CSV table of C-alpha atoms and ligand atoms in Angstrom, one decimal:
chain,number,residue,atom,x,y,z
B,1,UNK,CA,15.7,30.7,14.3
B,2,UNK,CA,14.6,32.7,11.5
B,3,UNK,CA,12.4,29.5,9.6
B,4,UNK,CA,8.2,29.6,10.3
B,5,UNK,CA,5.8,27.5,9.9
B,6,UNK,CA,3.6,27.4,7.1
B,7,UNK,CA,0.6,30.4,8.8
B,8,UNK,CA,-2.0,27.6,9.0
B,9,UNK,CA,-4.4,25.9,12.0
B,10,UNK,CA,-2.3,23.4,13.7
B,11,UNK,CA,0.8,26.3,13.8
B,12,UNK,CA,-1.5,28.6,15.5
B,13,UNK,CA,-2.4,25.4,18.0
B,14,UNK,CA,0.6,24.2,18.3
B,15,UNK,CA,1.5,22.0,21.0
B,16,UNK,CA,5.2,22.4,22.8
B,17,UNK,CA,7.0,23.2,19.9
B,18,UNK,CA,10.9,23.1,20.9
B,19,UNK,CA,13.7,25.4,19.1
B,20,UNK,CA,16.2,22.9,17.7
B,21,UNK,CA,19.2,24.9,16.5
B,22,UNK,CA,20.6,25.0,13.4
B,23,UNK,CA,24.1,22.9,12.4
B,24,UNK,CA,27.6,24.1,13.1
B,25,UNK,CA,30.4,22.6,12.1
B,26,UNK,CA,31.5,18.6,11.7
B,27,UNK,CA,29.5,16.4,13.5
B,28,UNK,CA,30.4,12.3,13.5
B,29,UNK,CA,27.4,9.8,14.1
B,30,UNK,CA,25.9,5.9,13.0
B,31,UNK,CA,23.0,7.5,10.6
B,32,UNK,CA,22.3,11.1,9.3
B,33,UNK,CA,18.7,10.8,8.8
B,34,UNK,CA,17.3,13.4,6.2
B,35,UNK,CA,13.8,15.3,6.5
B,36,UNK,CA,11.9,16.1,10.0
B,37,UNK,CA,8.5,14.6,9.0
B,38,UNK,CA,6.8,12.1,10.2
B,39,UNK,CA,9.2,8.9,8.5
B,40,UNK,CA,12.5,11.0,9.2
B,41,UNK,CA,11.6,11.8,12.9
B,42,UNK,CA,10.1,7.8,13.5
B,43,UNK,CA,12.9,6.3,11.7
B,44,UNK,CA,15.6,8.5,14.1
B,45,UNK,CA,13.2,7.8,16.7
B,46,UNK,CA,13.3,3.6,16.1
B,47,UNK,CA,17.0,3.6,15.4
B,48,UNK,CA,17.8,5.4,18.2
B,49,UNK,CA,15.9,3.2,20.6
B,50,UNK,CA,18.0,0.4,18.8
B,51,UNK,CA,21.0,2.1,20.7
B,52,UNK,CA,22.2,4.4,17.3
B,53,UNK,CA,23.7,7.3,17.1
B,54,UNK,CA,21.4,9.5,14.9
B,55,UNK,CA,21.8,12.8,13.4
B,56,UNK,CA,18.4,14.5,12.4
B,57,UNK,CA,18.9,17.5,10.2
B,58,UNK,CA,15.7,18.8,8.6
B,59,UNK,CA,16.1,21.6,6.1
B,60,UNK,CA,13.0,23.9,7.9
B,61,UNK,CA,11.1,23.3,11.4
B,62,UNK,CA,10.3,19.6,12.5
B,63,UNK,CA,7.0,19.0,11.2
B,64,UNK,CA,7.6,22.3,8.6
B,65,UNK,CA,6.5,20.1,5.9
B,66,UNK,CA,3.1,17.4,5.2
B,67,UNK,CA,3.3,16.1,8.1
B,68,UNK,CA,2.7,19.7,9.5
B,69,UNK,CA,0.2,20.7,7.4
B,70,UNK,CA,-2.5,17.5,6.4
B,71,UNK,CA,-5.7,16.2,7.0
B,72,UNK,CA,-4.8,14.5,10.0
B,73,UNK,CA,-7.1,11.4,9.1
B,74,UNK,CA,-5.0,8.1,9.6
B,75,UNK,CA,-6.9,5.7,7.9
B,76,UNK,CA,-6.8,1.3,7.5
B,77,UNK,CA,-5.1,0.3,4.3
B,78,UNK,CA,-3.2,1.3,0.9
B,79,UNK,CA,-4.6,2.9,-1.1
B,80,UNK,CA,-5.0,0.0,-3.6
B,81,UNK,CA,-8.4,-2.5,-2.2
B,82,UNK,CA,-7.3,-5.8,-0.6
B,83,UNK,CA,-8.5,-7.8,-3.2
B,84,UNK,CA,-6.8,-5.7,-5.6
B,85,UNK,CA,-3.2,-6.0,-4.2
B,86,UNK,CA,-4.4,-10.1,-4.3
B,87,UNK,CA,-4.5,-9.7,-8.0
B,88,UNK,CA,-1.5,-7.5,-8.2
B,89,UNK,CA,1.0,-9.8,-5.4
B,90,UNK,CA,-0.7,-12.6,-4.7
B,91,UNK,CA,-2.1,-13.0,-1.5
B,92,UNK,CA,0.8,-14.2,1.2
B,93,UNK,CA,2.2,-10.4,0.3
B,94,UNK,CA,-1.1,-8.5,0.0
B,95,UNK,CA,-1.8,-10.7,3.6
B,96,UNK,CA,1.4,-8.7,4.7
B,97,UNK,CA,0.4,-5.6,3.4
B,98,UNK,CA,-2.3,-5.9,5.5
B,99,UNK,CA,-0.9,-6.9,8.8
B,100,UNK,CA,1.7,-3.7,8.4
B,101,UNK,CA,-1.3,-1.1,7.5
B,102,UNK,CA,-2.6,-2.6,10.7
B,103,UNK,CA,0.4,-2.4,12.6
B,104,UNK,CA,1.1,1.0,11.8
B,105,UNK,CA,-2.3,1.8,13.4
B,106,UNK,CA,-0.7,0.3,15.8
B,107,UNK,CA,2.5,1.9,16.2
B,108,UNK,CA,0.8,5.6,16.1
B,109,UNK,CA,-1.5,4.7,18.9
B,110,UNK,CA,1.1,3.6,20.8
B,111,UNK,CA,3.3,6.5,20.7
B,112,UNK,CA,0.6,8.9,21.5
B,113,UNK,CA,0.4,7.1,25.0
B,114,UNK,CA,3.5,5.9,25.1
B,115,UNK,CA,5.3,9.7,25.1
B,116,UNK,CA,1.3,11.3,26.5
B,117,UNK,CA,1.8,13.2,23.0
B,118,UNK,CA,-1.7,15.6,23.2
B,119,UNK,CA,-2.5,15.4,19.9
B,120,UNK,CA,-6.3,14.9,20.3
B,121,UNK,CA,-6.5,11.8,18.9
B,122,UNK,CA,-9.9,10.3,18.4
B,123,UNK,CA,-11.5,6.8,16.4
B,124,UNK,CA,-13.1,6.3,13.1
B,125,UNK,CA,-12.9,7.5,9.6
B,126,UNK,CA,-15.3,7.3,7.7
B,127,UNK,CA,-15.6,6.7,3.3
B,128,UNK,CA,-18.4,8.2,2.6
B,129,UNK,CA,-20.2,7.4,-1.0
B,130,UNK,CA,-20.3,10.0,-3.8
B,131,UNK,CA,-21.7,8.0,-6.3
B,132,UNK,CA,-24.1,4.6,-6.4
B,133,UNK,CA,-20.7,3.1,-8.1
B,134,UNK,CA,-19.2,3.7,-5.1
B,135,UNK,CA,-22.0,2.8,-2.6
B,136,UNK,CA,-21.5,-0.9,-4.1
B,137,UNK,CA,-17.3,-0.9,-4.5
B,138,UNK,CA,-18.0,0.4,-0.3
B,139,UNK,CA,-20.2,-3.2,-0.1
B,140,UNK,CA,-17.8,-5.3,-1.9
B,141,UNK,CA,-14.2,-3.8,0.5
B,142,UNK,CA,-16.6,-4.2,3.5
B,143,UNK,CA,-17.7,-7.6,3.0
B,144,UNK,CA,-14.3,-8.6,1.6
B,145,UNK,CA,-12.1,-6.9,4.5
B,146,UNK,CA,-14.7,-8.6,7.1
B,147,UNK,CA,-15.1,-12.0,5.5
B,148,UNK,CA,-11.0,-12.2,4.4
B,149,UNK,CA,-9.0,-10.3,6.9
B,150,UNK,CA,-11.1,-11.1,10.1
B,151,UNK,CA,-11.9,-6.7,10.0
B,152,UNK,CA,-14.6,-6.1,11.9
B,153,UNK,CA,-14.1,-2.6,13.5
B,154,UNK,CA,-15.2,-1.4,9.4
B,155,UNK,CA,-19.3,-1.4,8.4
B,156,UNK,CA,-21.5,-0.2,6.4
B,157,UNK,CA,-23.3,3.5,7.0
B,158,UNK,CA,-26.4,3.4,5.2
B,159,UNK,CA,-28.2,6.3,3.2
B,160,UNK,CA,-30.1,7.6,6.2
B,161,UNK,CA,-27.9,7.0,9.3
B,162,UNK,CA,-25.3,8.8,6.7
B,163,UNK,CA,-27.1,11.7,6.3
B,164,UNK,CA,-28.3,11.4,10.7
B,165,UNK,CA,-24.0,10.9,11.3
B,166,UNK,CA,-23.0,14.4,8.7
B,167,UNK,CA,-25.7,16.0,8.4
B,168,UNK,CA,-26.1,16.3,4.6
B,169,UNK,CA,-27.9,14.2,1.6
B,170,UNK,CA,-25.5,13.9,-1.0
B,171,UNK,CA,-24.0,10.2,-0.5
B,172,UNK,CA,-25.7,6.8,-0.8
B,173,UNK,CA,-23.9,5.3,1.4
B,174,UNK,CA,-20.4,4.6,3.6
B,175,UNK,CA,-18.7,3.0,4.8
B,176,UNK,CA,-16.9,3.3,8.5
B,177,UNK,CA,-14.1,1.7,10.6
B,178,UNK,CA,-13.4,2.6,13.8
B,179,UNK,CA,-9.8,1.2,14.2
B,180,UNK,CA,-8.6,4.3,12.2
B,181,UNK,CA,-9.0,7.9,13.9
B,182,UNK,CA,-7.6,11.4,13.2
B,183,UNK,CA,-5.5,13.7,15.2
B,184,UNK,CA,-3.6,17.2,15.1
B,185,UNK,CA,-0.2,16.4,13.1
B,186,UNK,CA,1.6,18.4,13.8
B,187,UNK,CA,1.6,18.0,17.3
B,188,UNK,CA,1.9,14.7,16.8
B,189,UNK,CA,5.0,15.9,14.7
B,190,UNK,CA,6.7,17.9,17.7
B,191,UNK,CA,5.7,14.9,20.3
B,192,UNK,CA,7.8,12.5,18.5
B,193,UNK,CA,10.8,14.6,18.1
B,194,UNK,CA,10.3,15.1,21.8
B,195,UNK,CA,10.4,11.4,22.4
B,196,UNK,CA,14.0,11.0,19.4
B,197,UNK,CA,15.2,14.0,21.4
B,198,UNK,CA,15.0,12.1,24.9
B,199,UNK,CA,16.2,8.9,23.4
B,200,UNK,CA,19.5,11.4,22.0
B,201,UNK,CA,18.6,11.9,18.3
B,202,UNK,CA,20.7,15.5,17.1
B,203,UNK,CA,18.3,17.2,15.9
B,204,UNK,CA,18.5,20.1,13.6
B,205,UNK,CA,16.8,22.9,12.1
B,206,UNK,CA,17.5,25.3,9.5
B,207,UNK,CA,19.9,23.2,8.1
B,208,UNK,CA,19.4,21.9,4.4
B,209,UNK,CA,21.1,19.5,3.2
B,210,UNK,CA,22.5,20.4,-0.3
B,211,UNK,CA,25.1,17.3,-1.1
B,212,UNK,CA,26.3,14.0,0.3
B,213,UNK,CA,29.6,12.1,-0.7
B,214,UNK,CA,30.6,8.8,-0.5
B,215,UNK,CA,33.7,8.4,1.5
B,216,UNK,CA,35.4,5.7,3.2
B,217,UNK,CA,33.4,3.9,5.5
B,218,UNK,CA,30.6,5.8,4.9
B,219,UNK,CA,29.5,9.3,4.1
B,220,UNK,CA,30.1,13.0,4.5
B,221,UNK,CA,27.0,14.6,4.2
B,222,UNK,CA,26.9,18.4,3.9
B,223,UNK,CA,24.1,21.4,4.9
B,224,UNK,CA,23.9,25.1,2.7
B,225,UNK,CA,24.9,26.7,5.7
B,226,UNK,CA,28.0,24.6,6.1
B,227,UNK,CA,27.6,21.3,8.6
B,228,UNK,CA,29.1,18.6,7.7
B,229,UNK,CA,28.0,15.2,8.8
B,230,UNK,CA,30.2,12.0,8.7
B,231,UNK,CA,28.0,8.6,8.6
B,232,UNK,CA,28.0,4.9,8.4
B,233,UNK,CA,24.4,4.7,6.9
B,234,UNK,CA,21.9,7.8,5.5
B,235,UNK,CA,18.2,7.7,5.1
B,236,UNK,CA,16.4,10.7,3.1
B,237,UNK,CA,13.1,11.4,4.4
B,238,UNK,CA,12.2,14.5,2.1
B,239,UNK,CA,9.3,13.3,-0.3
B,240,UNK,CA,7.5,15.8,-2.1
B,241,UNK,CA,10.0,18.7,-0.8
B,242,UNK,CA,13.4,16.8,-1.6
B,243,UNK,CA,14.1,19.2,-4.4
B,244,UNK,CA,17.1,18.3,-6.4
B,245,UNK,CA,19.3,16.9,-3.8
B,246,UNK,CA,19.1,13.0,-5.9
B,247,UNK,CA,17.5,12.3,-8.9
B,248,UNK,CA,18.5,8.6,-7.9
B,249,UNK,CA,15.3,9.4,-5.2
B,250,UNK,CA,13.2,12.0,-6.7
B,251,UNK,CA,12.1,10.6,-9.9
B,252,UNK,CA,9.4,7.8,-9.1
B,253,UNK,CA,7.2,10.6,-7.1
B,254,UNK,CA,5.7,13.8,-8.4
B,255,UNK,CA,4.4,16.3,-6.0
B,256,UNK,CA,1.5,18.1,-5.7
B,257,UNK,CA,-0.3,20.7,-3.1
B,258,UNK,CA,-3.2,19.7,-2.0
B,259,UNK,CA,-5.3,22.5,0.2
B,260,UNK,CA,-6.9,22.6,3.1
B,261,UNK,CA,-9.0,25.0,5.1
B,262,UNK,CA,-9.8,26.1,9.3
B,263,UNK,CA,-12.8,27.6,10.0
B,264,UNK,CA,-13.6,29.8,12.7
B,265,UNK,CA,-14.9,27.6,15.6
B,266,UNK,CA,-18.8,26.4,15.4
B,267,UNK,CA,-21.0,26.6,17.8
B,268,UNK,CA,-21.3,23.2,19.5
B,269,UNK,CA,-25.3,23.1,18.6
B,270,UNK,CA,-24.0,23.4,14.3
B,271,UNK,CA,-21.0,20.9,14.8
B,272,UNK,CA,-22.9,18.4,16.1
B,273,UNK,CA,-25.4,18.5,13.6
B,274,UNK,CA,-22.8,18.2,10.8
B,275,UNK,CA,-21.0,15.7,12.4
B,276,UNK,CA,-22.5,14.2,15.0
B,277,UNK,CA,-19.7,11.1,15.9
B,278,UNK,CA,-16.6,14.0,15.5
B,279,UNK,CA,-15.1,11.3,13.0
B,280,UNK,CA,-13.0,11.6,10.0
B,281,UNK,CA,-14.8,11.8,6.3
B,282,UNK,CA,-13.4,11.2,3.0
B,283,UNK,CA,-15.2,10.8,0.0
B,284,UNK,CA,-15.0,8.9,-2.5
B,285,UNK,CA,-14.2,10.9,-5.8
B,286,UNK,CA,-10.9,10.6,-7.7
B,287,UNK,CA,-9.7,15.0,-6.2
B,288,UNK,CA,-11.3,13.4,-3.1
B,289,UNK,CA,-12.7,15.8,-0.2
B,290,UNK,CA,-11.8,15.2,3.7
B,291,UNK,CA,-13.1,16.9,6.5
B,292,UNK,CA,-13.2,16.8,10.4
B,293,UNK,CA,-13.5,18.7,13.2
B,294,UNK,CA,-10.8,20.3,15.5
B,295,UNK,CA,-10.8,19.9,19.3
B,296,UNK,CA,-11.9,23.3,19.4
B,297,UNK,CA,-14.5,22.7,16.9
B,298,UNK,CA,-13.8,24.1,13.6
B,299,UNK,CA,-14.3,23.1,9.7
B,300,UNK,CA,-11.0,21.3,8.8
B,301,UNK,CA,-11.6,21.1,5.1
B,302,UNK,CA,-9.5,20.1,2.5
B,303,UNK,CA,-9.5,18.1,-1.0
B,304,UNK,CA,-8.2,21.0,-4.0
B,305,UNK,CA,-5.4,20.4,-5.6
B,306,UNK,CA,-3.0,22.5,-6.8
B,307,UNK,CA,0.0,22.8,-9.2
B,308,UNK,CA,1.5,26.0,-8.7
B,309,UNK,CA,1.4,27.9,-5.7
B,310,UNK,CA,-1.0,29.6,-5.0
B,311,UNK,CA,-2.1,32.5,-1.8
B,312,UNK,CA,-4.5,31.6,1.1
B,313,UNK,CA,-7.6,33.8,-0.3
B,314,UNK,CA,-7.8,31.9,-3.1
B,315,UNK,CA,-7.4,28.4,-1.2
B,316,UNK,CA,-9.9,30.1,0.6
B,317,UNK,CA,-11.9,30.8,-2.7
B,318,UNK,CA,-11.5,27.3,-4.1
B,319,UNK,CA,-12.7,25.7,-0.9
B,320,UNK,CA,-15.8,27.1,-0.3
B,321,UNK,CA,-18.0,26.3,-2.4
B,322,UNK,CA,-17.1,22.4,-1.8
B,323,UNK,CA,-18.3,22.6,2.1
B,324,UNK,CA,-21.4,25.0,0.5
B,325,UNK,CA,-22.1,21.6,-1.4
B,326,UNK,CA,-22.2,19.7,1.0
B,327,UNK,CA,-23.5,22.6,4.3
B,328,UNK,CA,-25.4,25.5,2.3
B,329,UNK,CA,-26.2,26.3,5.8
B,330,UNK,CA,-22.4,27.4,6.9
B,331,UNK,CA,-22.7,30.2,4.3
B,332,UNK,CA,-22.2,33.0,6.7
B,333,UNK,CA,-19.1,30.8,8.5
B,334,UNK,CA,-15.9,32.5,7.9
B,335,UNK,CA,-12.9,31.2,7.1
B,336,UNK,CA,-9.7,31.4,9.6
B,337,UNK,CA,-6.9,29.6,7.7
B,338,UNK,CA,-6.5,28.3,4.5
B,339,UNK,CA,-3.4,26.7,3.7
B,340,UNK,CA,-1.3,24.2,1.2
B,341,UNK,CA,0.9,21.6,1.4
B,342,UNK,CA,2.9,19.0,-1.3
B,343,UNK,CA,2.2,15.5,-1.5
B,344,UNK,CA,4.2,13.3,-3.5
B,345,UNK,CA,2.7,10.0,-5.2
B,346,UNK,CA,3.8,7.7,-7.1
B,347,UNK,CA,2.7,5.8,-10.7
B,348,UNK,CA,0.8,3.1,-8.7
B,349,UNK,CA,-0.1,5.0,-5.3
B,350,UNK,CA,1.7,3.2,-3.3
B,351,UNK,CA,4.6,4.4,-1.1
B,352,UNK,CA,8.5,4.0,-2.7
B,353,UNK,CA,10.9,2.3,0.2
B,354,UNK,CA,14.4,1.6,-0.9
B,355,UNK,CA,18.0,1.6,-1.0
B,356,UNK,CA,20.6,2.9,-3.0
B,357,UNK,CA,24.3,3.3,-3.4
B,358,UNK,CA,25.4,1.3,-0.5
B,359,UNK,CA,23.8,2.3,2.0
B,360,UNK,CA,21.6,5.1,1.5
B,361,UNK,CA,18.1,4.3,2.4
B,362,UNK,CA,14.9,6.2,0.9
B,363,UNK,CA,10.9,6.3,2.2
B,364,UNK,CA,8.3,8.7,0.5
B,365,UNK,CA,6.0,8.6,-1.7
B,366,UNK,CA,3.0,7.8,0.9
B,367,UNK,CA,0.3,9.3,-2.0
B,368,UNK,CA,-2.3,10.1,0.9
B,369,UNK,CA,-1.5,8.0,3.5
B,370,UNK,CA,1.1,8.8,5.3
B,371,UNK,CA,-0.1,9.4,8.7
B,372,UNK,CA,-0.3,6.3,9.5
B,373,UNK,CA,2.4,4.3,6.5
B,374,UNK,CA,5.7,6.8,7.8
B,375,UNK,CA,5.4,5.8,11.2
B,376,UNK,CA,5.7,2.0,10.7
B,377,UNK,CA,8.0,2.6,7.5
B,378,UNK,CA,10.4,4.3,10.2
B,379,UNK,CA,9.7,1.7,12.2
B,380,UNK,CA,11.0,-1.3,9.9
B,381,UNK,CA,13.8,0.8,8.1
B,382,UNK,CA,15.1,1.1,11.5
B,383,UNK,CA,14.7,-2.8,12.1
B,384,UNK,CA,16.5,-3.1,8.4
B,385,UNK,CA,19.1,-1.0,9.2
B,386,UNK,CA,19.8,-2.9,12.6
B,387,UNK,CA,19.8,-5.9,10.6
B,388,UNK,CA,16.9,-7.6,11.8
B,389,UNK,CA,13.8,-6.9,9.1
B,390,UNK,CA,12.2,-8.8,6.9
B,391,UNK,CA,9.2,-6.4,6.8
B,392,UNK,CA,11.4,-4.4,5.3
B,393,UNK,CA,11.6,-6.5,1.4
B,394,UNK,CA,7.2,-5.7,1.4
B,395,UNK,CA,7.8,-2.9,0.6
B,396,UNK,CA,10.9,-2.6,-0.9
B,397,UNK,CA,9.9,-5.5,-3.7
B,398,UNK,CA,6.8,-3.2,-5.4
B,399,UNK,CA,8.1,-1.8,-8.3
B,400,UNK,CA,8.0,1.7,-9.3
B,401,UNK,CA,8.3,3.0,-12.4
B,402,UNK,CA,9.8,7.0,-12.9
B,403,UNK,CA,7.2,9.4,-14.6
B,404,UNK,CA,7.8,9.9,-17.9
B,405,UNK,CA,9.4,13.1,-19.4
B,406,UNK,CA,12.2,12.8,-16.7
B,407,UNK,CA,12.6,15.6,-13.8
B,408,UNK,CA,10.7,18.9,-15.9
B,409,UNK,CA,8.9,17.3,-18.4
B,410,UNK,CA,6.8,14.7,-16.3
B,411,UNK,CA,4.1,17.6,-15.0
B,412,UNK,CA,2.3,18.1,-18.7
B,413,UNK,CA,1.3,15.2,-18.2
B,414,UNK,CA,0.9,13.9,-15.0
B,415,UNK,CA,-1.4,17.7,-14.4
B,416,UNK,CA,-3.4,16.6,-17.8
B,417,UNK,CA,-4.3,13.6,-16.2
B,418,UNK,CA,-5.2,14.7,-12.9
B,419,UNK,CA,-7.2,17.9,-14.7
B,420,UNK,CA,-9.4,15.3,-16.8
B,421,UNK,CA,-9.6,12.6,-13.2
B,422,UNK,CA,-11.1,16.0,-11.8
B,423,UNK,CA,-13.8,17.1,-14.7
B,424,UNK,CA,-14.9,13.5,-14.3
B,425,UNK,CA,-15.8,14.3,-10.9
B,426,UNK,CA,-17.8,17.5,-11.4
B,427,UNK,CA,-19.6,15.6,-13.8
B,428,UNK,CA,-20.7,13.7,-11.7
B,429,UNK,CA,-21.7,16.1,-9.4
B,430,UNK,CA,-24.1,17.8,-11.8
B,431,UNK,CA,-25.7,14.5,-12.6
B,432,UNK,CA,-26.1,14.1,-8.7
B,433,UNK,CA,-24.0,11.4,-8.1
B,434,UNK,CA,-26.4,8.6,-10.3
B,435,UNK,CA,-22.9,7.2,-11.9
L,1,LIG,C1,-2.2,19.1,2.7
L,1,LIG,C2,-2.5,17.5,2.9
L,1,LIG,C3,-3.0,16.7,3.5
L,1,LIG,C4,-2.9,15.6,3.3
L,1,LIG,N1,-3.8,14.3,4.5
L,1,LIG,C5,-3.8,13.2,4.5
L,1,LIG,C6,-4.6,12.3,5.6
L,1,LIG,O1,-5.3,12.9,6.2
L,1,LIG,N2,-3.9,11.3,5.7
L,1,LIG,C7,-2.7,10.8,5.4
L,1,LIG,O2,-2.6,9.6,6.3
L,1,LIG,N3,-2.0,11.5,4.6
L,1,LIG,C8,-2.4,12.9,4.2
L,1,LIG,N4,-1.6,13.1,3.5
L,1,LIG,C9,-0.2,13.1,3.9
L,1,LIG,C10,0.7,13.0,4.8
L,1,LIG,O3,0.6,13.8,5.0
L,1,LIG,C11,2.3,12.8,4.1
L,1,LIG,O4,2.1,11.2,3.6
L,1,LIG,C12,3.5,12.2,5.5
L,1,LIG,O5,3.2,13.3,6.2
L,1,LIG,C13,4.8,12.3,4.8
L,1,LIG,O6,5.9,12.7,5.8
L,1,LIG,P1,7.1,12.4,5.1
L,1,LIG,O7,7.9,12.8,6.8
L,1,LIG,O8,8.0,12.0,5.0
L,1,LIG,O9,7.2,14.2,4.3
L,1,LIG,P2,7.0,15.6,5.2
L,1,LIG,O10,6.7,15.6,5.9
L,1,LIG,O11,6.7,16.1,3.5
L,1,LIG,O12,8.6,15.7,5.5
L,1,LIG,C14,9.7,15.9,4.5
L,1,LIG,C15,11.0,16.6,5.3
L,1,LIG,O13,12.2,16.7,5.0
L,1,LIG,C16,12.3,18.4,4.8
L,1,LIG,N5,13.5,17.8,3.7
L,1,LIG,C17,13.6,17.9,2.2
L,1,LIG,N6,14.4,18.2,2.1
L,1,LIG,C18,15.7,18.3,2.7
L,1,LIG,C19,16.8,18.6,2.7
L,1,LIG,N7,17.2,18.9,1.3
L,1,LIG,N8,17.7,18.9,4.0
L,1,LIG,C20,16.9,18.7,5.0
L,1,LIG,N9,15.5,18.8,5.1
L,1,LIG,C21,15.2,18.4,4.1
L,1,LIG,C22,11.0,19.3,4.8
L,1,LIG,O14,11.9,20.1,5.4
L,1,LIG,C23,10.4,18.0,5.2
L,1,LIG,O15,10.1,18.6,6.8
L,1,LIG,C24,-1.6,14.6,3.7
L,1,LIG,C25,-0.8,15.6,3.0
L,1,LIG,C26,-0.7,16.8,2.2
L,1,LIG,C27,0.5,18.2,1.9
């Protein structure tokens, strides 16, 4: 196998990584899944458990994309608040979507337990209010979740307590959800891929799909190295890395790069002083910062967004000031790893799930919320294909618009919007978060 994972803390601390061979020659199966991230693996695993014969084709390595590089935060709900969902889609759909998101977390935790996946799962995710306005919004959200959704694992953390928990005075307040959590994402991907193999999914790495064609009774999927898979049904789970395989699918997503660094291991005292309860944190900025500790007490800190490929030195230089803004005492701490990964966002920041051309399914655009959601979407795609799912319609009925400008010209407009929003973040930061 010549393809490696991107150099990251996760790749360096991966456990039990298997080498799957490249496809050669022809294969037949019920379902061909394209993409070996959480979405593809979860779909393949659930299908195999439902008795389907499945081939999974991954262009690089299992977990090579966003799934093996992300912040590891498994949050509750979607990118919209429940009140926003109720206003747009009505009470019933908002409740159904909330219930799906709750099932998503249970699916991840259930898989970790069932397959004994060593991915360092811990409970607790804090949303930290960077401005007074965000604090007010969190208070509303928390009260709404408790009253209308019976969600009592969420609570407001007042200014003094969040200061003690996170060792910084930069936040107005926080909203802590102990039903959420954080994990080592690459080890989770490796774990569910192992479970899929046990369930007889045939996984191939270094097998990029470059075309597909409709044939009598199904589809023929072809890889760049000459592999051919004949399948009744195809599932595309390529997310931001989809490239040109299907413009019909990729037109509703916009890829951008989010960057993360891992510091050298901190001493136990320092680690406790900046994150006493070992929870994951994300803040309320539009271009948000997200961070947590690894199991060997490194600070994993992410957030800077890039629109062109950048090297790890550049990433470390961009992220370090954001760490020091919160933790000036870490000025001499070394950064051991710096990497980026592509996130796919949709225009409305809700997942894009659907079916085209007969029996081609796709799921993508989790908009930075995929750790939990990909896993439930994989399960409901499998249920839909098995003919038992009503829940598929919850996600499939969310309307999605293409990005304006088509495949190439969508970029400039998106970058301008993102740059102006990050400018607002910077102004807020200079004003000390008084807005
Ligand atoms: C830096 C970063 C931080 C993030 N932090 C968080 C977080 O803290 N919490 C959260 O919930 N979400 C987070 N996300 C988002 C989350 O990681 C994604 O939503 C999720 O991993 C998407 O999974 P996926 O399987 O759909 O896509 P990916 O994991 O990107 O997998 C797609 C796979 O498809 C393969 N592929 C593409 N084209 C082809 C082809 N033609 N043939 C074969 N294979 C192909 C790719 O090689 C890739 O492995 C983050 C993402 C990034 C990049």
